[in-house]
Amino acid sequence: MKYIAISILLTVFVLCPPAAAFAQDAGGGIDQKIGEIFGTVFGPFVSFIFYSVTINGVSFPLIVAWLILCALILTVYMGFVQFTGIRHSIDLLRGVYSNPEDAGEVSHFQALATALSGTVGLGNIAGVAVAVSLGGPGATFWMIVAGLAGMASKFTECTLGVKYREEFPDGHVSGGPMYYLSKGLAEKGKPGLGKLLAVLFAIMCIFGSFGGGNMFQGNQAHQMIANTFGIFTDTGWLFGLILAVIVGAVIIGGIKSIAKVTEKIVPLMAILYVGTALVILIANFTKIPTAFGLVVQGAFAPEAIGGGIVGVLIQGLKRAAFSNEAGIGSAAIAHSAVRTNEPLTEGYVALLEPFIDTVVICTMTALVIVITGAYADAGGMTGVALTSAAFQSVFPWFGVVLAVAVLLFAFSTMISWSYYGLKCWTYLFGESRISELTFKLIFCVFVVIGCSMSLGPVIDFSDAAIFAMSLGNVLGLYLLMGTVKKDLKDYQARIKSGEIQRYK
Amino acid sequence: MTDTMLIGIDGSKAGEHAVNFAVSQAKAGDTSLVLAYVVEWSPYTFNTPEENEQRHLRRKEEIKTARERVLDPVLKSLESQGIEALGVVRHGQVADVLLQIAKAHGAGQIVVGRIGHSGIKSLLFGSVGRKLIQLAHIPVTIVP
């Protein structure tokens, strides 16, 4: 009943231009006010997270170095598992090692798909455009490098997520950095530090779920819908209100049908998006060598980009980290639901995530932007508008498809992040109906705020909140990587000896 | 030598007919019966995180429901007729799982009821019977 009411409400707003026009007159001031308040409140937080040092006259946020260093160290320490183990990852995904007796439990594929629906989305469409417009084509190169290295971080954190998850008597599971930090470090004789890092992570994850997992999504979806259909242009708050009602219907009202429909359409949208990008690349195959030339040359010898090579590097690394979330710890929450006796199997599957997200999908977007020349004559365009312009220069109708895709991606990412945030919230405040409801209501309020603000303050805050999660998580990964390495050796030996059985 | 017969049931009338047919065959000779209920499930679907979290619970409930509502009543009625049968509940693609169970129990025959779908519905959902006929290495009987 509620669902029907919401549908009607939405239809009325979409199909009633006079109503939208009326609301426009009233809305502009509110948008601006919310933006101002927001910048003042969260400004200090943003500058703390992005504390930068100056190298060669270029400011370098230490947090980016923190993440990429962790990814590189783990890559070497785990013996380049993302390259040597990728075959095994695909075997696991195909169910080669799944006991048919366990059919009906969460499969490796489902755990990966769920985690991916939280990361594939606006980062791949809008974030890449931001990187290319600020850092030039060369940013793509560093994005791919960061994506490949990030696979090792994902491998480690998702293995830990399953290893130290909490299984409740009724059979439901909760896992993620807050659990492996507290339990894992307690095993290492550091229960105090573990608890501290776990709480730090949980707080930052809640902020992250309001920022990158919510406001950034709503903001970009609003921009896209406004640009494409010319509705809600000055009434972001109204768009946000409608979106918040739908999000609330799913996470508070528990209306499964909306989530079900989204979960079915989102993968199709992703395939359509990558497919269209491929068609554009194939149609312009003569320009591909030039584009690659621009990417490589731009990566090492950038022209006319502020900050030179370091500037390009930072743009690429930042966007990759924001898109695939390796080292951030979010995916470990989603991956923990898989049913397996071997935590390592989930690590192997999870390492495919940055590969699909960054190395495949982000690179597609970047190449389309470069190959169509959209980045060169952007004329101040950035974010999703730039990606849209690039695709539309080949297929004028694609704007509509992209607008729908962006809206759905934004929605499914919001649903995923509301879960991550909720898990951290209940870790801190306990699992009760009241505490869950409180979180969900706040989450919906942030949907409205996110849609009301201009890109600048939103992107700053969402970056800061997401990156802040890595503070405790990465430290925990360093302290626990020895445990994972030991388990990995043991697991590889058992695969070799045939103790871990193949079923296909 | 004992012959094993696998019967796929789904709580429908056709499934009931399949059981009756199998029983009439079993009475004639020394045949042991395996009754299987397959919960339609695929490892390649897209779920929300909440669904994944609750999956273990749901699976237990699905198995319990299948046993209580479908399998146990049939087993009971067979028992009252003095026929012993084994009941199995599994998740997966129906035809594939039936074949796996048949192999695991060394069944010599599979009996299933005909699903009364026609036209578009059977095109959309496929047909368990048709798939079994294509893939089975043992005789398959489809009971209308």
Coordinates of N, CA and C in Angstrom, one line a residue, chain A residues 122 211 214-226 236 239-240 243 384 406 410 414 446-459 462:
Chain A
L122 N 28.6 5.4 -9.2 CA 29.0 6.7 -9.7 C 30.5 6.9 -9.7
G211 N 28.3 10.1 3.6 CA 29.0 10.9 2.6 C 29.0 10.2 1.3
N214 N 26.1 8.0 0.2 CA 24.7 8.6 0.2 C 24.7 10.0 -0.5
M215 N 25.3 11.0 0.1 CA 25.2 12.3 -0.4 C 25.8 12.5 -1.8
F216 N 27.0 11.9 -2.0 CA 27.6 12.0 -3.3 C 26.7 11.3 -4.4
Q217 N 26.1 10.2 -4.0 CA 25.3 9.5 -4.9 C 24.0 10.3 -5.3
G218 N 23.4 10.8 -4.3 CA 22.2 11.6 -4.5 C 22.5 12.9 -5.3
N219 N 23.6 13.5 -4.9 CA 24.0 14.7 -5.6 C 24.2 14.5 -7.1
Q220 N 24.9 13.4 -7.5 CA 25.2 13.2 -8.9 C 24.0 12.7 -9.6
A221 N 23.1 11.9 -8.9 CA 21.9 11.5 -9.5 C 21.0 12.7 -9.9
H222 N 21.0 13.6 -8.9 CA 20.2 14.8 -9.1 C 20.7 15.7 -10.3
Q223 N 22.0 15.8 -10.3 CA 22.6 16.6 -11.4 C 22.3 16.0 -12.7
M224 N 22.4 14.7 -12.8 CA 22.1 13.9 -14.0 C 20.7 14.1 -14.5
I225 N 19.8 13.9 -13.6 CA 18.3 14.0 -13.9 C 18.0 15.4 -14.3
A226 N 18.5 16.4 -13.6 CA 18.3 17.8 -13.9 C 18.8 18.2 -15.3
G236 N 16.8 20.8 -5.9 CA 17.4 19.6 -5.4 C 16.8 19.0 -4.2
F239 N 13.9 16.9 -5.1 CA 14.3 15.6 -5.7 C 14.8 14.7 -4.5
G240 N 15.6 15.3 -3.6 CA 16.2 14.5 -2.5 C 15.1 14.0 -1.6
L243 N 13.6 10.9 -3.3 CA 14.6 9.8 -3.3 C 14.6 9.3 -1.8
V384 N 29.7 13.7 -13.7 CA 28.9 12.8 -14.6 C 28.5 13.6 -15.9
V406 N 22.5 6.0 -13.8 CA 23.1 6.8 -12.7 C 22.1 6.8 -11.5
A410 N 23.0 4.9 -8.2 CA 23.0 5.7 -7.0 C 22.1 5.0 -5.9
M414 N 23.3 3.4 -2.4 CA 22.8 3.9 -1.2 C 22.3 2.7 -0.3
F446 N 20.1 12.6 5.2 CA 21.3 13.0 4.5 C 21.1 12.8 3.0
V447 N 20.1 12.0 2.6 CA 19.8 11.9 1.1 C 19.3 13.3 0.7
V448 N 18.5 13.9 1.5 CA 17.9 15.2 1.1 C 19.1 16.3 1.1
I449 N 19.9 16.2 2.1 CA 21.0 17.2 2.2 C 21.9 17.1 0.9
G450 N 22.3 15.8 0.6 CA 23.2 15.5 -0.5 C 22.6 16.1 -1.8
C451 N 21.3 15.9 -2.0 CA 20.8 16.4 -3.3 C 20.7 17.9 -3.4
S452 N 20.7 18.6 -2.2 CA 20.5 20.0 -2.2 C 21.8 20.8 -2.4
M453 N 22.9 20.2 -2.3 CA 24.2 20.9 -2.4 C 24.9 20.9 -3.7
S454 N 25.7 21.9 -4.0 CA 26.5 21.9 -5.2 C 27.6 20.9 -5.0
L455 N 28.3 20.5 -6.1 CA 29.2 19.4 -6.1 C 30.4 19.6 -5.1
G456 N 30.9 20.8 -5.0 CA 32.1 21.0 -4.2 C 32.1 20.5 -2.8
P457 N 31.2 21.1 -1.9 CA 31.2 20.6 -0.5 C 30.9 19.1 -0.4
V458 N 30.0 18.6 -1.3 CA 29.6 17.2 -1.1 C 30.8 16.3 -1.4
I459 N 31.5 16.6 -2.5 CA 32.6 15.7 -2.9 C 33.7 15.8 -1.9
S462 N 32.4 13.7 1.1 CA 32.3 12.3 0.9 C 33.7 11.6 0.7

